[in-house]
């Protein structure tokens, strides 16, 4: 009954909304401003700013790929106001546009099933796949969610394998499978997947980060440094690359650079 309720909420989401593709690979538009998930901002302000953003995005055909964030932040604000049903409707809009938006699925499960966040995440991932079983972006997001939570690694591997089967040129899926291999103690297989990801997308910052971490664990300091530097050059906001480069410098006793 609870799953049927969630599905029905999603189905009634406006059919005019299209998919934004691999939403999990997006980063929030800085122009969202006070359309935010920050609980220190008044919910009324968040709702107003998010509505303004959505109107402008659709009206002027720019930043539409970030609209799911606006719907999600609106839902969180509505929930803070105690307006659960309205929150669910905005979450459905977010999911309609971005089927791989794990956070939106999770909050929808929390509100509709009345389960704690600790249990909602994996329920959300399973439901997300059940509704989109042949969507490689959804499967990739599920793989990432499971492996970063350190849970259900066999299922994570299956998710990534299926994503790659559906889209053999999906760099992020190879990188995420590389992470699963790292977590399960298979560095050589991880390295092969990171190499494959980077052969598909030579400007994939996270791919260089992951490969650099394998190199660092294998004692290949020069290879690791080169990859961390490349990850940072491509995406200067890649905090994990800076952190791992600092660890590398520290291990090499170059404290002035760490």
PDB file of C-alpha atoms in Angstrom:
ATOM      1  CA  UNK A   1       0.000   0.000   0.000  1.00  0.00           C
ATOM      2  CA  UNK A   2       2.770   2.469   0.878  1.00  0.00           C
ATOM      3  CA  UNK A   3       4.703   1.689  -2.310  1.00  0.00           C
ATOM      4  CA  UNK A   4       1.523   2.089  -4.361  1.00  0.00           C
ATOM      5  CA  UNK A   5       1.009   5.486  -2.736  1.00  0.00           C
ATOM      6  CA  UNK A   6       4.503   6.608  -3.726  1.00  0.00           C
ATOM      7  CA  UNK A   7       4.061   5.374  -7.292  1.00  0.00           C
ATOM      8  CA  UNK A   8       0.709   7.117  -7.602  1.00  0.00           C
ATOM      9  CA  UNK A   9       2.230  10.382  -6.399  1.00  0.00           C
ATOM     10  CA  UNK A  10       4.912  10.106  -9.089  1.00  0.00           C
ATOM     11  CA  UNK A  11       2.421   9.210 -11.825  1.00  0.00           C
ATOM     12  CA  UNK A  12       0.346  12.323 -11.232  1.00  0.00           C
ATOM     13  CA  UNK A  13       3.411  14.535 -11.597  1.00  0.00           C
ATOM     14  CA  UNK A  14       2.962  16.664 -14.677  1.00  0.00           C
ATOM     15  CA  UNK A  15       3.687  14.809 -17.917  1.00  0.00           C
ATOM     16  CA  UNK A  16       5.113  18.012 -19.381  1.00  0.00           C
ATOM     17  CA  UNK A  17       8.357  17.509 -17.500  1.00  0.00           C
ATOM     18  CA  UNK A  18      11.160  15.724 -19.293  1.00  0.00           C
ATOM     19  CA  UNK A  19      14.234  13.983 -17.954  1.00  0.00           C
ATOM     20  CA  UNK A  20      17.446  15.927 -17.351  1.00  0.00           C
ATOM     21  CA  UNK A  21      19.622  12.853 -17.932  1.00  0.00           C
ATOM     22  CA  UNK A  22      22.339  11.936 -15.471  1.00  0.00           C
ATOM     23  CA  UNK A  23      21.230  14.191 -12.653  1.00  0.00           C
ATOM     24  CA  UNK A  24      23.554  12.558 -10.133  1.00  0.00           C
ATOM     25  CA  UNK A  25      26.469  14.023 -12.092  1.00  0.00           C
ATOM     26  CA  UNK A  26      25.183  17.615 -11.815  1.00  0.00           C
ATOM     27  CA  UNK A  27      26.215  20.239  -9.285  1.00  0.00           C
ATOM     28  CA  UNK A  28      23.794  22.878  -7.944  1.00  0.00           C
ATOM     29  CA  UNK A  29      23.573  26.114  -9.878  1.00  0.00           C
ATOM     30  CA  UNK A  30      25.014  28.947  -7.734  1.00  0.00           C
ATOM     31  CA  UNK A  31      22.180  31.115  -9.051  1.00  0.00           C
ATOM     32  CA  UNK A  32      19.783  29.096  -6.874  1.00  0.00           C
ATOM     33  CA  UNK A  33      20.819  31.419  -4.024  1.00  0.00           C
ATOM     34  CA  UNK A  34      18.342  31.150  -1.147  1.00  0.00           C
ATOM     35  CA  UNK A  35      16.604  28.311  -2.965  1.00  0.00           C
ATOM     36  CA  UNK A  36      18.533  25.978  -0.722  1.00  0.00           C
ATOM     37  CA  UNK A  37      18.372  22.999   1.611  1.00  0.00           C
ATOM     38  CA  UNK A  38      19.910  25.102   4.395  1.00  0.00           C
ATOM     39  CA  UNK A  39      17.604  24.881   7.424  1.00  0.00           C
ATOM     40  CA  UNK A  40      18.907  28.222   8.709  1.00  0.00           C
ATOM     41  CA  UNK A  41      16.960  29.929   5.906  1.00  0.00           C
ATOM     42  CA  UNK A  42      13.258  30.493   6.587  1.00  0.00           C
ATOM     43  CA  UNK A  43      11.078  27.976   4.708  1.00  0.00           C
ATOM     44  CA  UNK A  44       8.912  30.740   3.249  1.00  0.00           C
ATOM     45  CA  UNK A  45      11.994  32.391   1.770  1.00  0.00           C
ATOM     46  CA  UNK A  46      13.201  29.093   0.298  1.00  0.00           C
ATOM     47  CA  UNK A  47       9.822  28.383  -1.300  1.00  0.00           C
ATOM     48  CA  UNK A  48       9.603  31.864  -2.790  1.00  0.00           C
ATOM     49  CA  UNK A  49      13.129  31.809  -4.197  1.00  0.00           C
ATOM     50  CA  UNK A  50      12.725  28.296  -5.589  1.00  0.00           C
ATOM     51  CA  UNK A  51       9.453  29.212  -7.288  1.00  0.00           C
ATOM     52  CA  UNK A  52      11.154  32.258  -8.820  1.00  0.00           C
ATOM     53  CA  UNK A  53      13.994  30.089 -10.088  1.00  0.00           C
ATOM     54  CA  UNK A  54      11.643  27.533 -11.666  1.00  0.00           C
ATOM     55  CA  UNK A  55       9.561  30.229 -13.383  1.00  0.00           C
ATOM     56  CA  UNK A  56      12.666  31.878 -14.789  1.00  0.00           C
ATOM     57  CA  UNK A  57      14.268  28.594 -15.835  1.00  0.00           C
ATOM     58  CA  UNK A  58      11.263  27.442 -17.825  1.00  0.00           C
ATOM     59  CA  UNK A  59      10.361  30.918 -19.015  1.00  0.00           C
ATOM     60  CA  UNK A  60      13.819  31.728 -20.354  1.00  0.00           C
ATOM     61  CA  UNK A  61      14.987  28.145 -21.099  1.00  0.00           C
ATOM     62  CA  UNK A  62      18.146  28.257 -19.004  1.00  0.00           C
ATOM     63  CA  UNK A  63      19.266  26.267 -15.963  1.00  0.00           C
ATOM     64  CA  UNK A  64      16.447  23.760 -16.462  1.00  0.00           C
ATOM     65  CA  UNK A  65      18.811  20.924 -15.508  1.00  0.00           C
ATOM     66  CA  UNK A  66      18.919  22.376 -11.979  1.00  0.00           C
ATOM     67  CA  UNK A  67      15.140  22.613 -11.546  1.00  0.00           C
ATOM     68  CA  UNK A  68      14.987  19.250  -9.683  1.00  0.00           C
ATOM     69  CA  UNK A  69      17.084  20.869  -6.934  1.00  0.00           C
ATOM     70  CA  UNK A  70      14.524  23.651  -6.684  1.00  0.00           C
ATOM     71  CA  UNK A  71      11.682  21.138  -6.371  1.00  0.00           C
ATOM     72  CA  UNK A  72      13.592  19.153  -3.743  1.00  0.00           C
ATOM     73  CA  UNK A  73      14.455  22.220  -1.681  1.00  0.00           C
ATOM     74  CA  UNK A  74      10.823  23.355  -1.905  1.00  0.00           C
ATOM     75  CA  UNK A  75       9.708  19.933  -0.655  1.00  0.00           C
ATOM     76  CA  UNK A  76      12.071  20.136   2.323  1.00  0.00           C
ATOM     77  CA  UNK A  77      10.753  23.603   3.149  1.00  0.00           C
ATOM     78  CA  UNK A  78       7.134  22.468   2.817  1.00  0.00           C
ATOM     79  CA  UNK A  79       7.886  19.560   5.147  1.00  0.00           C
ATOM     80  CA  UNK A  80       9.350  21.977   7.694  1.00  0.00           C
ATOM     81  CA  UNK A  81       6.027  23.818   7.520  1.00  0.00           C
ATOM     82  CA  UNK A  82       4.185  20.572   8.245  1.00  0.00           C
ATOM     83  CA  UNK A  83       2.729  20.397   4.719  1.00  0.00           C
ATOM     84  CA  UNK A  84       3.609  16.772   4.015  1.00  0.00           C
ATOM     85  CA  UNK A  85       1.299  16.193   1.047  1.00  0.00           C
ATOM     86  CA  UNK A  86       2.550  19.308  -0.721  1.00  0.00           C
ATOM     87  CA  UNK A  87       6.127  18.192  -0.025  1.00  0.00           C
ATOM     88  CA  UNK A  88       5.406  14.803  -1.611  1.00  0.00           C
ATOM     89  CA  UNK A  89       4.064  16.478  -4.754  1.00  0.00           C
ATOM     90  CA  UNK A  90       7.238  18.544  -5.180  1.00  0.00           C
ATOM     91  CA  UNK A  91       9.374  15.446  -4.620  1.00  0.00           C
ATOM     92  CA  UNK A  92       7.392  13.707  -7.350  1.00  0.00           C
ATOM     93  CA  UNK A  93       8.164  16.593  -9.696  1.00  0.00           C
ATOM     94  CA  UNK A  94      11.864  16.325  -8.865  1.00  0.00           C
ATOM     95  CA  UNK A  95      11.853  12.579  -9.512  1.00  0.00           C
ATOM     96  CA  UNK A  96       9.867  12.963 -12.725  1.00  0.00           C
ATOM     97  CA  UNK A  97      12.634  15.185 -14.113  1.00  0.00           C
ATOM     98  CA  UNK A  98      15.536  13.343 -12.475  1.00  0.00           C
ATOM     99  CA  UNK A  99      14.749   9.643 -11.923  1.00  0.00           C
ATOM    100  CA  UNK A 100      18.218   9.119 -10.389  1.00  0.00           C
ATOM    101  CA  UNK A 101      17.818  11.833  -7.725  1.00  0.00           C
ATOM    102  CA  UNK A 102      18.446   9.560  -4.721  1.00  0.00           C
ATOM    103  CA  UNK A 103      17.930  12.253  -2.064  1.00  0.00           C
ATOM    104  CA  UNK A 104      14.479  13.053  -3.454  1.00  0.00           C
ATOM    105  CA  UNK A 105      13.514   9.379  -3.494  1.00  0.00           C
ATOM    106  CA  UNK A 106      14.772   8.996   0.064  1.00  0.00           C
ATOM    107  CA  UNK A 107      12.781  11.911   1.429  1.00  0.00           C
ATOM    108  CA  UNK A 108       9.679  10.687  -0.402  1.00  0.00           C
ATOM    109  CA  UNK A 109      10.095   7.271   1.220  1.00  0.00           C
ATOM    110  CA  UNK A 110      10.634   8.874   4.636  1.00  0.00           C
ATOM    111  CA  UNK A 111       7.454  10.941   4.347  1.00  0.00           C
ATOM    112  CA  UNK A 112       5.236   8.339   2.667  1.00  0.00           C
ATOM    113  CA  UNK A 113       6.346   5.279   4.611  1.00  0.00           C
ATOM    114  CA  UNK A 114       7.164   7.068   7.867  1.00  0.00           C
ATOM    115  CA  UNK A 115      10.530   5.346   8.211  1.00  0.00           C
ATOM    116  CA  UNK A 116      13.741   6.802   9.694  1.00  0.00           C
ATOM    117  CA  UNK A 117      16.469   8.108   7.357  1.00  0.00           C
ATOM    118  CA  UNK A 118      18.778   5.220   8.256  1.00  0.00           C
ATOM    119  CA  UNK A 119      16.290   2.727   6.786  1.00  0.00           C
ATOM    120  CA  UNK A 120      14.913   4.952   4.038  1.00  0.00           C
ATOM    121  CA  UNK A 121      18.034   5.193   1.892  1.00  0.00           C
ATOM    122  CA  UNK A 122      18.212   1.560   0.792  1.00  0.00           C
ATOM    123  CA  UNK A 123      14.427   1.339   0.475  1.00  0.00           C
ATOM    124  CA  UNK A 124      14.578   4.395  -1.764  1.00  0.00           C
ATOM    125  CA  UNK A 125      17.296   2.879  -3.940  1.00  0.00           C
ATOM    126  CA  UNK A 126      15.330  -0.339  -4.422  1.00  0.00           C
ATOM    127  CA  UNK A 127      12.151   1.569  -5.263  1.00  0.00           C
ATOM    128  CA  UNK A 128      14.031   3.858  -7.646  1.00  0.00           C
ATOM    129  CA  UNK A 129      15.303   0.818  -9.573  1.00  0.00           C
ATOM    130  CA  UNK A 130      11.905  -0.905  -9.497  1.00  0.00           C
ATOM    131  CA  UNK A 131      10.372   2.121 -11.211  1.00  0.00           C
ATOM    132  CA  UNK A 132      13.282   2.550 -13.674  1.00  0.00           C
ATOM    133  CA  UNK A 133      14.826  -0.908 -14.202  1.00  0.00           C
ATOM    134  CA  UNK A 134      16.428  -0.099 -17.575  1.00  0.00           C
ATOM    135  CA  UNK A 135      17.712   3.396 -16.841  1.00  0.00           C
ATOM    136  CA  UNK A 136      21.538   3.319 -16.662  1.00  0.00           C
ATOM    137  CA  UNK A 137      21.639   6.633 -14.764  1.00  0.00           C
ATOM    138  CA  UNK A 138      19.350   5.216 -12.081  1.00  0.00           C
ATOM    139  CA  UNK A 139      21.405   2.024 -11.790  1.00  0.00           C
ATOM    140  CA  UNK A 140      24.635   4.008 -11.601  1.00  0.00           C
ATOM    141  CA  UNK A 141      23.209   6.241  -8.863  1.00  0.00           C
ATOM    142  CA  UNK A 142      22.080   3.149  -6.974  1.00  0.00           C
ATOM    143  CA  UNK A 143      25.564   1.631  -7.260  1.00  0.00           C
ATOM    144  CA  UNK A 144      27.143   4.857  -5.976  1.00  0.00           C
ATOM    145  CA  UNK A 145      24.687   5.159  -3.091  1.00  0.00           C
ATOM    146  CA  UNK A 146      25.230   1.620  -1.898  1.00  0.00           C
ATOM    147  CA  UNK A 147      29.025   1.647  -2.131  1.00  0.00           C
ATOM    148  CA  UNK A 148      29.473   5.046  -0.482  1.00  0.00           C
ATOM    149  CA  UNK A 149      27.210   3.883   2.341  1.00  0.00           C
ATOM    150  CA  UNK A 150      29.362   0.747   2.639  1.00  0.00           C
ATOM    151  CA  UNK A 151      26.233  -1.373   2.307  1.00  0.00           C
ATOM    152  CA  UNK A 152      25.018  -4.078  -0.057  1.00  0.00           C
ATOM    153  CA  UNK A 153      28.257  -4.215  -2.064  1.00  0.00           C
ATOM    154  CA  UNK A 154      27.106  -7.243  -4.047  1.00  0.00           C
ATOM    155  CA  UNK A 155      24.008  -5.312  -5.086  1.00  0.00           C
ATOM    156  CA  UNK A 156      26.169  -2.283  -5.879  1.00  0.00           C
ATOM    157  CA  UNK A 157      28.287  -4.407  -8.198  1.00  0.00           C
ATOM    158  CA  UNK A 158      25.166  -5.754  -9.899  1.00  0.00           C
ATOM    159  CA  UNK A 159      23.818  -2.219 -10.344  1.00  0.00           C
ATOM    160  CA  UNK A 160      27.034  -0.975 -11.946  1.00  0.00           C
ATOM    161  CA  UNK A 161      27.301  -4.061 -14.147  1.00  0.00           C
ATOM    162  CA  UNK A 162      23.775  -3.515 -15.426  1.00  0.00           C
ATOM    163  CA  UNK A 163      24.393   0.199 -16.012  1.00  0.00           C
ATOM    164  CA  UNK A 164      27.473  -0.661 -18.083  1.00  0.00           C
ATOM    165  CA  UNK A 165      25.556  -3.351 -19.963  1.00  0.00           C
ATOM    166  CA  UNK A 166      22.910  -0.777 -20.900  1.00  0.00           C
ATOM    167  CA  UNK A 167      25.470   1.921 -21.732  1.00  0.00           C
ATOM    168  CA  UNK A 168      28.978   0.574 -22.431  1.00  0.00           C
ATOM    169  CA  UNK A 169      30.311   4.136 -22.818  1.00  0.00           C
ATOM    170  CA  UNK A 170      29.178   5.276 -19.357  1.00  0.00           C
ATOM    171  CA  UNK A 171      32.394   6.552 -17.759  1.00  0.00           C
ATOM    172  CA  UNK A 172      30.848   7.228 -14.353  1.00  0.00           C
ATOM    173  CA  UNK A 173      29.544   3.674 -14.092  1.00  0.00           C
ATOM    174  CA  UNK A 174      33.031   2.252 -14.698  1.00  0.00           C
ATOM    175  CA  UNK A 175      34.446   4.610 -12.061  1.00  0.00           C
ATOM    176  CA  UNK A 176      31.776   3.622  -9.555  1.00  0.00           C
ATOM    177  CA  UNK A 177      32.421  -0.047 -10.231  1.00  0.00           C
ATOM    178  CA  UNK A 178      36.086   0.742  -9.666  1.00  0.00           C
ATOM    179  CA  UNK A 179      35.106   2.051  -6.246  1.00  0.00           C
ATOM    180  CA  UNK A 180      33.232  -1.180  -5.522  1.00  0.00           C
ATOM    181  CA  UNK A 181      36.351  -3.135  -6.488  1.00  0.00           C
ATOM    182  CA  UNK A 182      38.443  -0.935  -4.180  1.00  0.00           C
ATOM    183  CA  UNK A 183      36.034  -1.516  -1.309  1.00  0.00           C
ATOM    184  CA  UNK A 184      36.133  -5.277  -1.861  1.00  0.00           C
ATOM    185  CA  UNK A 185      39.924  -5.536  -2.057  1.00  0.00           C
ATOM    186  CA  UNK A 186      40.416  -5.854  -5.811  1.00  0.00           C
ATOM    187  CA  UNK A 187      42.783  -2.987  -6.698  1.00  0.00           C
ATOM    188  CA  UNK A 188      43.841  -4.394 -10.085  1.00  0.00           C
ATOM    189  CA  UNK A 189      40.235  -4.633 -11.255  1.00  0.00           C
ATOM    190  CA  UNK A 190      39.585  -1.164  -9.839  1.00  0.00           C
ATOM    191  CA  UNK A 191      42.535   0.215 -11.784  1.00  0.00           C
ATOM    192  CA  UNK A 192      41.255  -1.357 -15.002  1.00  0.00           C
ATOM    193  CA  UNK A 193      37.856   0.269 -14.522  1.00  0.00           C
ATOM    194  CA  UNK A 194      39.318   3.707 -13.783  1.00  0.00           C
ATOM    195  CA  UNK A 195      41.472   3.393 -16.895  1.00  0.00           C
ATOM    196  CA  UNK A 196      38.375   2.483 -18.906  1.00  0.00           C
ATOM    197  CA  UNK A 197      36.437   5.442 -17.493  1.00  0.00           C
ATOM    198  CA  UNK A 198      39.246   7.828 -18.420  1.00  0.00           C
ATOM    199  CA  UNK A 199      39.575   6.345 -21.889  1.00  0.00           C
ATOM    200  CA  UNK A 200      35.923   7.278 -22.410  1.00  0.00           C
ATOM    201  CA  UNK A 201      36.126  10.715 -20.763  1.00  0.00           C
ATOM    202  CA  UNK A 202      39.636  12.144 -20.433  1.00  0.00           C
ATOM    203  CA  UNK A 203      38.263  15.122 -18.487  1.00  0.00           C
ATOM    204  CA  UNK A 204      36.546  13.115 -15.754  1.00  0.00           C
ATOM    205  CA  UNK A 205      37.951  14.530 -12.515  1.00  0.00           C
ATOM    206  CA  UNK A 206      36.541  11.802 -10.276  1.00  0.00           C
ATOM    207  CA  UNK A 207      38.144   9.150 -12.469  1.00  0.00           C
ATOM    208  CA  UNK A 208      41.596  10.635 -11.870  1.00  0.00           C
ATOM    209  CA  UNK A 209      40.841  10.899  -8.152  1.00  0.00           C
ATOM    210  CA  UNK A 210      39.860   7.240  -7.911  1.00  0.00           C
ATOM    211  CA  UNK A 211      42.818   6.029  -9.944  1.00  0.00           C
ATOM    212  CA  UNK A 212      45.146   8.208  -7.887  1.00  0.00           C
ATOM    213  CA  UNK A 213      43.835   6.592  -4.712  1.00  0.00           C
ATOM    214  CA  UNK A 214      44.578   3.141  -6.137  1.00  0.00           C
ATOM    215  CA  UNK A 215      48.075   4.267  -7.099  1.00  0.00           C
ATOM    216  CA  UNK A 216      48.650   5.728  -3.631  1.00  0.00           C
ATOM    217  CA  UNK A 217      47.568   2.464  -1.967  1.00  0.00           C
ATOM    218  CA  UNK A 218      49.925   0.549  -4.268  1.00  0.00           C
ATOM    219  CA  UNK A 219      52.863   2.791  -3.370  1.00  0.00           C
ATOM    220  CA  UNK A 220      52.970   4.518  -6.768  1.00  0.00           C
ATOM    221  CA  UNK A 221      53.450   8.033  -5.375  1.00  0.00           C
ATOM    222  CA  UNK A 222      54.356   9.656  -8.696  1.00  0.00           C
ATOM    223  CA  UNK A 223      51.336   8.183 -10.465  1.00  0.00           C
ATOM    224  CA  UNK A 224      49.072   9.217  -7.610  1.00  0.00           C
ATOM    225  CA  UNK A 225      50.412  12.773  -7.542  1.00  0.00           C
ATOM    226  CA  UNK A 226      49.975  13.148 -11.279  1.00  0.00           C
ATOM    227  CA  UNK A 227      46.340  11.986 -11.069  1.00  0.00           C
ATOM    228  CA  UNK A 228      45.464  14.144  -8.051  1.00  0.00           C
ATOM    229  CA  UNK A 229      46.936  17.171  -9.828  1.00  0.00           C
ATOM    230  CA  UNK A 230      44.927  16.354 -12.947  1.00  0.00           C
ATOM    231  CA  UNK A 231      41.723  15.939 -10.937  1.00  0.00           C
ATOM    232  CA  UNK A 232      42.256  19.369  -9.360  1.00  0.00           C
ATOM    233  CA  UNK A 233      43.164  21.011 -12.684  1.00  0.00           C
ATOM    234  CA  UNK A 234      39.896  19.789 -14.198  1.00  0.00           C
ATOM    235  CA  UNK A 235      37.755  20.607 -11.164  1.00  0.00           C
ATOM    236  CA  UNK A 236      39.391  23.067  -8.744  1.00  0.00           C
ATOM    237  CA  UNK A 237      36.577  22.438  -6.235  1.00  0.00           C
ATOM    238  CA  UNK A 238      37.395  18.702  -5.944  1.00  0.00           C
ATOM    239  CA  UNK A 239      37.989  18.689  -2.191  1.00  0.00           C
ATOM    240  CA  UNK A 240      38.724  14.961  -2.053  1.00  0.00           C
ATOM    241  CA  UNK A 241      41.565  15.389  -4.541  1.00  0.00           C
ATOM    242  CA  UNK A 242      43.159  18.107  -2.380  1.00  0.00           C
ATOM    243  CA  UNK A 243      42.714  15.950   0.721  1.00  0.00           C
ATOM    244  CA  UNK A 244      44.308  12.880  -0.858  1.00  0.00           C
ATOM    245  CA  UNK A 245      47.131  14.936  -2.328  1.00  0.00           C
ATOM    246  CA  UNK A 246      47.770  16.290   1.157  1.00  0.00           C
ATOM    247  CA  UNK A 247      47.942  12.764   2.550  1.00  0.00           C
ATOM    248  CA  UNK A 248      50.380  11.868  -0.186  1.00  0.00           C
ATOM    249  CA  UNK A 249      52.603  14.862   0.573  1.00  0.00           C
ATOM    250  CA  UNK A 250      52.444  14.024   4.269  1.00  0.00           C
ATOM    251  CA  UNK A 251      53.540  10.448   3.594  1.00  0.00           C
ATOM    252  CA  UNK A 252      56.419  11.797   1.505  1.00  0.00           C
ATOM    253  CA  UNK A 253      57.335  14.192   4.364  1.00  0.00           C
ATOM    254  CA  UNK A 254      56.701  17.275   2.216  1.00  0.00           C
ATOM    255  CA  UNK A 255      54.817  18.988   5.012  1.00  0.00           C
ATOM    256  CA  UNK A 256      55.178  22.420   3.459  1.00  0.00           C
ATOM    257  CA  UNK A 257      52.897  21.342   0.612  1.00  0.00           C
ATOM    258  CA  UNK A 258      50.359  19.266   2.536  1.00  0.00           C
TER     259      UNK A 258
END
